Amino acid sequence: MKRIKLETIVDHSVLIIGSLIMILPVAMLLQMASTPDIETMRNGPGLVFGDQIPANFEKAMFEASGFSGENTGLRMLYNSLILGLGFAIGKIVIGMMAAYAIVYFRLKFATLAFWIIFTTLLLPLEVRILPSYEIVQKLGMLNTYQGLIIPLIASATATFFFRQFFRSVPEELIEAARIDGAGPIKFFVDILVPLSRTMIAAMFIIMFVYGWNQYLWPTMITTDEGMFTLVRGIKQITQTLEGTNLPEYGKSNILQIIAILPPVLIVIFFQSWFVKGLTESDK
Amino acid sequence: MAQVTLNTLRKVYPNGFEAVKPASFTIEKGEFVVLVGPSGCGKSTMLRMIAGLEDITQGDLQIGDRIVNDVDPADRDIAMVFQNYALYPHMTVRKNIGYGLKNRKIAKDVIDQKVTDAANLLNLNDYLDRKPSQLSGGQRQRVAMGRAIVRDPSLFLFDEPLSNLDAKLRNQMRIEIKALQRRLGVTSVYVTHDQVEAMTMADRIIVMNGGEIEQIGTPAQVYHSPASTFVASFMGAPPMNLLDALVAENAAMIGGQTIAQFAGHGPVTLGIRPEDILPDPNGDFEINVTLIEELGAHRILHATWAGQTIMVSVAKDVTAETGTMHVAIKSDALSFFDAQTGRRL
Ligand SMILES: Nc1ncnc2c1ncn2[C@@H]1O[C@H](COP(=O)(O)OP(=O)(O)O)[C@@H](O)[C@H]1O
Ligand SMILES: [Mg+2]
């Protein structure tokens, strides 16, 4: 008989317990989403799965929960996607361009500029939320995608990582490109961007998930139900539960699962890409 | 092909360091010039000024009939091969070679033709669709060469292109580069710290030290008539023996024995190549051999002569033992240097 080492048992127990801690809440959500609301109301979360998922899914996606009739699940999913993508792409584009300017051009105060940008790491949106709100409001950007996305973009994380990355690109490569007649824009587009693709993928994962999961800022900036994101909208549903109506457990739980999915998919999709890029050993 | 003229070209880095002291020379059309010197002597700086990658602090640089001080590297009609190849890692070999042409807005079919021709010349046909990471060091070096020749430049610049290769490949690539340059007839400036590369490849050698040009000459001139003790000891392996000698009554003497007739007075440095000291039972001079290095084709004897250490190179069929040995000296092969300045007398 093959002997099983104690180590293996411990390793696996830790992994199994860890996975259970992660999976059980999701399973609970699924269970509640699959049972009729009335039963959930009566018995609380249980172990028996019901057949309500398709019905609840349809309700969650296409049936509005607010007064305006605009915040269907589909609409909120769309808004969340815009926020996640807009935030991630905006952050990467601006971060790369800022880092490019700081690293490759002999700007007089490049280092100073970099450190000023860097200090914004100490000022995430939550810290400057009131002034940011005021600015967005005065610019008339309440309940707009711009208002949702732009203030979140203003911080240095991406600039910082791209700066570190660009500094590791060999000098000779830049010189070869200069001799090959690549001007600043060509060098950026033809060489720097392709070289940075693993970095871009990593940034995209982090930033998309960060943007997708935003709660406080969207709550402040969007009052129009048609602009609600999933993460913010689910809260709205749970709030309307109080009252004489039956709480819509099924719908809200399905929405929560839908809210988890895109970040998970993004991580899974980009991760393989990311690892491939890393092992190809470019540069 | 172009003639290149440097007129008191000087480089001072922003931190105030003078990396290249005013240098003037002319490189003829089609000539292969090697810039050689120890690491840090300013060779790369000189080359990079010619390439336009480094600003010229002072002086004029003329390529062909243009002063190019303020011309962009891409517009100087040059090509450069770097030490670390500097290939674009995300592009295939084909794209790497063609990238410069693409930027010049040359028609795609013309680029394809030129890339194919260059690949033929360099035996790279089978690798055109690979990425640099899938190539060996020698192949990468060839791609870097391909990128240079595909542009038909009037000047090739090389910055230690072979120093990342192993010894065998280095010898092979050395010959390939030289042959290619002969075939294409393109004026070339080649930077290396390896004196063997310099001797074997150059039409003319420029020896640099501490930002200054020590000597410009053919390999034979540099080897046989070094302009300074620095050149004498830098070029040649083993290097030239440099001995303290005394000149009196028109004779240079070591240990009281006259070596050769020489006009002057006082101390001088006498240079003699290891192969110009000949073992000879009837020789006038006596050395004391302390160590014998076997190199196959020849042997290096380490010895002392009147209290100074010397090296003697002898053919493999010469019997040699440690201990006292009589030698003769080829008196026409001697070099004399000022004992203070080290300049040739
Ligand atoms: N950007 C720079 N700023 C200041 N000093 C430099 C710079 N680049 C090179 N140097 C100095 O100039 C000298 C010559 O450098 P380099 O031309 O690269 O030497 P080589 O190629 O002969 O080894 C070295 O002493 C080096 O430290
Ligand atoms: Mg160098």
PDB file of C-alpha atoms in Angstrom, chain B residues 83-308:
ATOM      1  CA  GLN B  83      26.508  44.156 -28.049  1.00  0.00           C
ATOM      2  CA  ASN B  84      23.249  42.664 -26.792  1.00  0.00           C
ATOM      3  CA  TYR B  85      21.856  42.516 -30.330  1.00  0.00           C
ATOM      4  CA  ALA B  86      18.945  44.768 -29.341  1.00  0.00           C
ATOM      5  CA  LEU B  87      16.472  42.749 -31.361  1.00  0.00           C
ATOM      6  CA  TYR B  88      12.805  43.541 -30.878  1.00  0.00           C
ATOM      7  CA  PRO B  89      11.721  40.529 -28.836  1.00  0.00           C
ATOM      8  CA  HIS B  90       8.100  40.536 -29.922  1.00  0.00           C
ATOM      9  CA  MET B  91       8.818  40.653 -33.651  1.00  0.00           C
ATOM     10  CA  THR B  92       9.766  37.787 -35.908  1.00  0.00           C
ATOM     11  CA  VAL B  93      13.173  37.781 -37.547  1.00  0.00           C
ATOM     12  CA  ARG B  94      11.543  38.988 -40.733  1.00  0.00           C
ATOM     13  CA  LYS B  95       9.932  41.940 -38.992  1.00  0.00           C
ATOM     14  CA  ASN B  96      13.065  42.730 -37.047  1.00  0.00           C
ATOM     15  CA  ILE B  97      15.077  42.997 -40.218  1.00  0.00           C
ATOM     16  CA  GLY B  98      12.426  44.930 -42.097  1.00  0.00           C
ATOM     17  CA  TYR B  99      11.400  47.336 -39.356  1.00  0.00           C
ATOM     18  CA  GLY B 100      13.746  50.143 -40.380  1.00  0.00           C
ATOM     19  CA  LEU B 101      12.609  49.928 -43.976  1.00  0.00           C
ATOM     20  CA  LYS B 102       8.973  49.928 -42.945  1.00  0.00           C
ATOM     21  CA  ASN B 103       9.547  53.143 -41.038  1.00  0.00           C
ATOM     22  CA  ARG B 104      11.014  54.648 -44.169  1.00  0.00           C
ATOM     23  CA  LYS B 105       7.718  53.930 -45.914  1.00  0.00           C
ATOM     24  CA  ILE B 106       9.265  51.604 -48.436  1.00  0.00           C
ATOM     25  CA  ALA B 107       6.828  49.454 -50.420  1.00  0.00           C
ATOM     26  CA  LYS B 108       6.045  46.127 -48.841  1.00  0.00           C
ATOM     27  CA  ASP B 109       7.171  43.959 -51.737  1.00  0.00           C
ATOM     28  CA  VAL B 110      10.479  45.816 -51.877  1.00  0.00           C
ATOM     29  CA  ILE B 111      10.973  45.215 -48.153  1.00  0.00           C
ATOM     30  CA  ASP B 112      10.177  41.524 -48.579  1.00  0.00           C
ATOM     31  CA  GLN B 113      12.708  41.249 -51.369  1.00  0.00           C
ATOM     32  CA  LYS B 114      15.422  42.996 -49.390  1.00  0.00           C
ATOM     33  CA  VAL B 115      14.760  40.981 -46.267  1.00  0.00           C
ATOM     34  CA  THR B 116      14.954  37.779 -48.281  1.00  0.00           C
ATOM     35  CA  ASP B 117      18.220  38.878 -49.871  1.00  0.00           C
ATOM     36  CA  ALA B 118      19.726  39.757 -46.514  1.00  0.00           C
ATOM     37  CA  ALA B 119      18.538  36.447 -45.060  1.00  0.00           C
ATOM     38  CA  ASN B 120      20.155  34.597 -47.968  1.00  0.00           C
ATOM     39  CA  LEU B 121      23.408  36.364 -47.370  1.00  0.00           C
ATOM     40  CA  LEU B 122      23.351  35.466 -43.692  1.00  0.00           C
ATOM     41  CA  ASN B 123      21.891  31.956 -43.913  1.00  0.00           C
ATOM     42  CA  LEU B 124      18.808  32.999 -42.032  1.00  0.00           C
ATOM     43  CA  ASN B 125      16.156  31.790 -44.484  1.00  0.00           C
ATOM     44  CA  ASP B 126      14.929  29.033 -42.225  1.00  0.00           C
ATOM     45  CA  TYR B 127      14.493  31.312 -39.275  1.00  0.00           C
ATOM     46  CA  LEU B 128      12.584  34.222 -40.755  1.00  0.00           C
ATOM     47  CA  ASP B 129       9.387  33.423 -38.892  1.00  0.00           C
ATOM     48  CA  ARG B 130      10.954  32.757 -35.526  1.00  0.00           C
ATOM     49  CA  LYS B 131      11.139  35.127 -32.629  1.00  0.00           C
ATOM     50  CA  PRO B 132      14.567  36.164 -31.337  1.00  0.00           C
ATOM     51  CA  SER B 133      14.023  34.106 -28.184  1.00  0.00           C
ATOM     52  CA  GLN B 134      13.967  30.979 -30.346  1.00  0.00           C
ATOM     53  CA  LEU B 135      17.420  31.626 -31.805  1.00  0.00           C
ATOM     54  CA  SER B 136      20.938  30.883 -30.631  1.00  0.00           C
ATOM     55  CA  GLY B 137      23.374  33.657 -29.821  1.00  0.00           C
ATOM     56  CA  GLY B 138      25.123  33.396 -33.170  1.00  0.00           C
ATOM     57  CA  GLN B 139      21.827  33.485 -35.044  1.00  0.00           C
ATOM     58  CA  ARG B 140      20.698  36.526 -33.102  1.00  0.00           C
ATOM     59  CA  GLN B 141      23.927  38.223 -34.005  1.00  0.00           C
ATOM     60  CA  ARG B 142      23.237  37.426 -37.636  1.00  0.00           C
ATOM     61  CA  VAL B 143      19.775  38.912 -37.382  1.00  0.00           C
ATOM     62  CA  ALA B 144      21.321  42.057 -35.943  1.00  0.00           C
ATOM     63  CA  MET B 145      23.684  42.076 -38.918  1.00  0.00           C
ATOM     64  CA  GLY B 146      20.748  41.541 -41.242  1.00  0.00           C
ATOM     65  CA  ARG B 147      18.969  44.504 -39.770  1.00  0.00           C
ATOM     66  CA  ALA B 148      22.071  46.551 -40.498  1.00  0.00           C
ATOM     67  CA  ILE B 149      22.764  45.458 -44.055  1.00  0.00           C
ATOM     68  CA  VAL B 150      19.179  45.497 -45.263  1.00  0.00           C
ATOM     69  CA  ARG B 151      19.225  49.265 -45.147  1.00  0.00           C
ATOM     70  CA  ASP B 152      22.184  49.651 -47.503  1.00  0.00           C
ATOM     71  CA  PRO B 153      23.787  52.174 -45.174  1.00  0.00           C
ATOM     72  CA  SER B 154      26.866  54.134 -46.074  1.00  0.00           C
ATOM     73  CA  LEU B 155      28.380  53.404 -42.673  1.00  0.00           C
ATOM     74  CA  PHE B 156      28.306  50.377 -40.373  1.00  0.00           C
ATOM     75  CA  LEU B 157      28.857  50.832 -36.670  1.00  0.00           C
ATOM     76  CA  PHE B 158      29.584  47.911 -34.376  1.00  0.00           C
ATOM     77  CA  ASP B 159      29.763  48.121 -30.593  1.00  0.00           C
ATOM     78  CA  GLU B 160      31.448  44.980 -29.257  1.00  0.00           C
ATOM     79  CA  PRO B 161      29.094  42.798 -31.279  1.00  0.00           C
ATOM     80  CA  LEU B 162      30.838  39.541 -30.434  1.00  0.00           C
ATOM     81  CA  SER B 163      31.507  39.836 -26.746  1.00  0.00           C
ATOM     82  CA  ASN B 164      28.433  37.838 -25.751  1.00  0.00           C
ATOM     83  CA  LEU B 165      29.415  34.817 -27.826  1.00  0.00           C
ATOM     84  CA  ASP B 166      31.553  31.895 -26.796  1.00  0.00           C
ATOM     85  CA  ALA B 167      35.139  31.769 -28.056  1.00  0.00           C
ATOM     86  CA  LYS B 168      34.568  29.422 -30.972  1.00  0.00           C
ATOM     87  CA  LEU B 169      31.545  31.248 -32.296  1.00  0.00           C
ATOM     88  CA  ARG B 170      33.343  34.522 -31.817  1.00  0.00           C
ATOM     89  CA  ASN B 171      36.154  33.461 -34.128  1.00  0.00           C
ATOM     90  CA  GLN B 172      33.682  32.266 -36.700  1.00  0.00           C
ATOM     91  CA  MET B 173      31.538  35.417 -36.584  1.00  0.00           C
ATOM     92  CA  ARG B 174      34.646  37.562 -36.732  1.00  0.00           C
ATOM     93  CA  ILE B 175      35.525  36.059 -40.061  1.00  0.00           C
ATOM     94  CA  GLU B 176      31.936  36.284 -41.276  1.00  0.00           C
ATOM     95  CA  ILE B 177      31.650  39.953 -40.411  1.00  0.00           C
ATOM     96  CA  LYS B 178      34.939  40.759 -42.026  1.00  0.00           C
ATOM     97  CA  ALA B 179      34.071  38.831 -45.181  1.00  0.00           C
ATOM     98  CA  LEU B 180      30.679  40.476 -45.356  1.00  0.00           C
ATOM     99  CA  GLN B 181      32.189  43.900 -44.992  1.00  0.00           C
ATOM    100  CA  ARG B 182      34.684  43.151 -47.771  1.00  0.00           C
ATOM    101  CA  ARG B 183      31.911  41.938 -49.997  1.00  0.00           C
ATOM    102  CA  LEU B 184      29.632  44.903 -49.388  1.00  0.00           C
ATOM    103  CA  GLY B 185      32.465  47.406 -49.228  1.00  0.00           C
ATOM    104  CA  VAL B 186      30.715  49.504 -46.604  1.00  0.00           C
ATOM    105  CA  THR B 187      32.804  51.834 -44.469  1.00  0.00           C
ATOM    106  CA  SER B 188      32.826  50.399 -40.954  1.00  0.00           C
ATOM    107  CA  VAL B 189      33.741  51.422 -37.454  1.00  0.00           C
ATOM    108  CA  TYR B 190      34.070  48.522 -35.065  1.00  0.00           C
ATOM    109  CA  VAL B 191      34.505  48.918 -31.319  1.00  0.00           C
ATOM    110  CA  THR B 192      36.111  46.202 -29.244  1.00  0.00           C
ATOM    111  CA  HIS B 193      38.259  45.755 -26.169  1.00  0.00           C
ATOM    112  CA  ASP B 194      39.719  42.599 -27.638  1.00  0.00           C
ATOM    113  CA  GLN B 195      43.058  43.246 -29.285  1.00  0.00           C
ATOM    114  CA  VAL B 196      42.894  39.987 -31.237  1.00  0.00           C
ATOM    115  CA  GLU B 197      39.673  41.153 -32.894  1.00  0.00           C
ATOM    116  CA  ALA B 198      41.309  44.475 -33.609  1.00  0.00           C
ATOM    117  CA  MET B 199      44.418  42.954 -35.150  1.00  0.00           C
ATOM    118  CA  THR B 200      42.599  40.425 -37.293  1.00  0.00           C
ATOM    119  CA  MET B 201      39.742  42.554 -38.582  1.00  0.00           C
ATOM    120  CA  ALA B 202      41.070  46.050 -38.995  1.00  0.00           C
ATOM    121  CA  ASP B 203      42.393  47.873 -41.993  1.00  0.00           C
ATOM    122  CA  ARG B 204      43.405  50.471 -39.466  1.00  0.00           C
ATOM    123  CA  ILE B 205      43.356  50.388 -35.707  1.00  0.00           C
ATOM    124  CA  ILE B 206      42.665  53.330 -33.437  1.00  0.00           C
ATOM    125  CA  VAL B 207      43.961  52.652 -29.951  1.00  0.00           C
ATOM    126  CA  MET B 208      42.273  54.654 -27.219  1.00  0.00           C
ATOM    127  CA  ASN B 209      43.118  55.130 -23.585  1.00  0.00           C
ATOM    128  CA  GLY B 210      41.466  57.377 -21.028  1.00  0.00           C
ATOM    129  CA  GLY B 211      39.445  59.237 -23.645  1.00  0.00           C
ATOM    130  CA  GLU B 212      42.490  59.930 -25.767  1.00  0.00           C
ATOM    131  CA  ILE B 213      43.696  58.442 -29.016  1.00  0.00           C
ATOM    132  CA  GLU B 214      47.059  56.819 -28.427  1.00  0.00           C
ATOM    133  CA  GLN B 215      47.775  55.684 -31.953  1.00  0.00           C
ATOM    134  CA  ILE B 216      46.206  55.296 -35.366  1.00  0.00           C
ATOM    135  CA  GLY B 217      47.794  52.825 -37.726  1.00  0.00           C
ATOM    136  CA  THR B 218      47.604  49.540 -39.576  1.00  0.00           C
ATOM    137  CA  PRO B 219      47.701  46.421 -37.404  1.00  0.00           C
ATOM    138  CA  ALA B 220      51.349  45.923 -38.399  1.00  0.00           C
ATOM    139  CA  GLN B 221      52.284  49.484 -37.484  1.00  0.00           C
ATOM    140  CA  VAL B 222      50.506  49.323 -34.173  1.00  0.00           C
ATOM    141  CA  TYR B 223      52.084  45.985 -33.388  1.00  0.00           C
ATOM    142  CA  HIS B 224      55.617  46.629 -34.502  1.00  0.00           C
ATOM    143  CA  SER B 225      55.936  50.352 -33.863  1.00  0.00           C
ATOM    144  CA  PRO B 226      53.678  51.152 -30.935  1.00  0.00           C
ATOM    145  CA  ALA B 227      53.396  54.878 -30.345  1.00  0.00           C
ATOM    146  CA  SER B 228      53.470  54.553 -26.575  1.00  0.00           C
ATOM    147  CA  THR B 229      54.141  52.102 -23.799  1.00  0.00           C
ATOM    148  CA  PHE B 230      50.371  51.846 -23.380  1.00  0.00           C
ATOM    149  CA  VAL B 231      49.899  50.616 -26.938  1.00  0.00           C
ATOM    150  CA  ALA B 232      52.915  48.348 -26.568  1.00  0.00           C
ATOM    151  CA  SER B 233      51.462  46.637 -23.557  1.00  0.00           C
ATOM    152  CA  PHE B 234      47.834  46.627 -24.756  1.00  0.00           C
ATOM    153  CA  MET B 235      48.349  45.132 -28.189  1.00  0.00           C
ATOM    154  CA  GLY B 236      49.701  41.606 -28.472  1.00  0.00           C
ATOM    155  CA  ALA B 237      49.367  38.571 -26.236  1.00  0.00           C
ATOM    156  CA  PRO B 238      51.706  38.174 -24.501  1.00  0.00           C
ATOM    157  CA  PRO B 239      52.386  41.918 -24.572  1.00  0.00           C
ATOM    158  CA  MET B 240      55.609  43.638 -25.473  1.00  0.00           C
ATOM    159  CA  ASN B 241      58.269  43.465 -22.792  1.00  0.00           C
ATOM    160  CA  LEU B 242      58.965  46.913 -21.374  1.00  0.00           C
ATOM    161  CA  LEU B 243      62.339  47.194 -19.711  1.00  0.00           C
ATOM    162  CA  ASP B 244      64.110  50.002 -17.936  1.00  0.00           C
ATOM    163  CA  ALA B 245      67.285  50.800 -19.826  1.00  0.00           C
ATOM    164  CA  LEU B 246      69.948  53.429 -19.600  1.00  0.00           C
ATOM    165  CA  VAL B 247      71.333  55.349 -22.541  1.00  0.00           C
ATOM    166  CA  ALA B 248      74.919  56.505 -22.319  1.00  0.00           C
ATOM    167  CA  GLU B 249      77.537  57.136 -25.012  1.00  0.00           C
ATOM    168  CA  ASN B 250      75.085  56.349 -27.785  1.00  0.00           C
ATOM    169  CA  ALA B 251      74.229  52.931 -26.445  1.00  0.00           C
ATOM    170  CA  ALA B 252      71.205  51.591 -24.647  1.00  0.00           C
ATOM    171  CA  MET B 253      72.163  49.322 -21.792  1.00  0.00           C
ATOM    172  CA  ILE B 254      70.433  46.875 -19.520  1.00  0.00           C
ATOM    173  CA  GLY B 255      72.327  45.544 -16.535  1.00  0.00           C
ATOM    174  CA  GLY B 256      75.502  47.170 -17.843  1.00  0.00           C
ATOM    175  CA  GLN B 257      75.340  45.288 -21.156  1.00  0.00           C
ATOM    176  CA  THR B 258      74.873  47.178 -24.398  1.00  0.00           C
ATOM    177  CA  ILE B 259      71.715  46.126 -26.205  1.00  0.00           C
ATOM    178  CA  ALA B 260      71.723  48.458 -29.163  1.00  0.00           C
ATOM    179  CA  GLN B 261      73.099  51.717 -30.473  1.00  0.00           C
ATOM    180  CA  PHE B 262      70.857  54.594 -29.465  1.00  0.00           C
ATOM    181  CA  ALA B 263      71.445  58.354 -29.463  1.00  0.00           C
ATOM    182  CA  GLY B 264      70.574  60.237 -26.294  1.00  0.00           C
ATOM    183  CA  HIS B 265      71.199  60.247 -22.636  1.00  0.00           C
ATOM    184  CA  GLY B 266      69.551  59.015 -19.461  1.00  0.00           C
ATOM    185  CA  PRO B 267      66.846  56.477 -18.682  1.00  0.00           C
ATOM    186  CA  VAL B 268      64.568  55.138 -21.425  1.00  0.00           C
ATOM    187  CA  THR B 269      61.993  52.373 -21.627  1.00  0.00           C
ATOM    188  CA  LEU B 270      62.991  49.686 -24.047  1.00  0.00           C
ATOM    189  CA  GLY B 271      60.287  47.625 -25.685  1.00  0.00           C
ATOM    190  CA  ILE B 272      60.842  44.245 -27.216  1.00  0.00           C
ATOM    191  CA  ARG B 273      58.281  41.707 -28.393  1.00  0.00           C
ATOM    192  CA  PRO B 274      58.491  38.254 -26.746  1.00  0.00           C
ATOM    193  CA  GLU B 275      59.110  36.626 -30.130  1.00  0.00           C
ATOM    194  CA  ASP B 276      62.050  38.945 -30.864  1.00  0.00           C
ATOM    195  CA  ILE B 277      64.095  37.427 -28.057  1.00  0.00           C
ATOM    196  CA  LEU B 278      65.694  34.344 -29.595  1.00  0.00           C
ATOM    197  CA  PRO B 279      67.127  31.422 -27.653  1.00  0.00           C
ATOM    198  CA  ASP B 280      70.730  31.095 -28.878  1.00  0.00           C
ATOM    199  CA  PRO B 281      73.528  29.202 -27.111  1.00  0.00           C
ATOM    200  CA  ASN B 282      75.948  31.761 -28.509  1.00  0.00           C
ATOM    201  CA  GLY B 283      73.727  34.702 -27.577  1.00  0.00           C
ATOM    202  CA  ASP B 284      75.220  37.633 -25.728  1.00  0.00           C
ATOM    203  CA  PHE B 285      72.610  37.822 -23.039  1.00  0.00           C
ATOM    204  CA  GLU B 286      71.755  35.632 -20.138  1.00  0.00           C
ATOM    205  CA  ILE B 287      68.260  35.258 -18.736  1.00  0.00           C
ATOM    206  CA  ASN B 288      66.923  33.151 -15.924  1.00  0.00           C
ATOM    207  CA  VAL B 289      63.830  31.172 -16.898  1.00  0.00           C
ATOM    208  CA  THR B 290      61.467  30.669 -13.959  1.00  0.00           C
ATOM    209  CA  LEU B 291      58.315  29.272 -15.541  1.00  0.00           C
ATOM    210  CA  ILE B 292      57.320  27.709 -18.835  1.00  0.00           C
ATOM    211  CA  GLU B 293      53.802  28.019 -20.228  1.00  0.00           C
ATOM    212  CA  GLU B 294      52.934  25.409 -22.814  1.00  0.00           C
ATOM    213  CA  LEU B 295      50.592  26.699 -25.518  1.00  0.00           C
ATOM    214  CA  GLY B 296      50.935  23.925 -28.062  1.00  0.00           C
ATOM    215  CA  ALA B 297      52.187  25.770 -31.117  1.00  0.00           C
ATOM    216  CA  HIS B 298      54.601  27.741 -29.015  1.00  0.00           C
ATOM    217  CA  ARG B 299      55.713  28.244 -25.451  1.00  0.00           C
ATOM    218  CA  ILE B 300      55.960  31.285 -23.279  1.00  0.00           C
ATOM    219  CA  LEU B 301      58.996  31.452 -21.047  1.00  0.00           C
ATOM    220  CA  HIS B 302      58.700  33.664 -18.005  1.00  0.00           C
ATOM    221  CA  ALA B 303      62.132  34.860 -17.027  1.00  0.00           C
ATOM    222  CA  THR B 304      64.136  37.526 -15.305  1.00  0.00           C
ATOM    223  CA  TRP B 305      66.779  39.551 -17.007  1.00  0.00           C
ATOM    224  CA  ALA B 306      69.017  41.779 -14.927  1.00  0.00           C
ATOM    225  CA  GLY B 307      66.372  41.848 -12.238  1.00  0.00           C
ATOM    226  CA  GLN B 308      63.442  42.676 -14.582  1.00  0.00           C
TER     227      GLN B 308
END
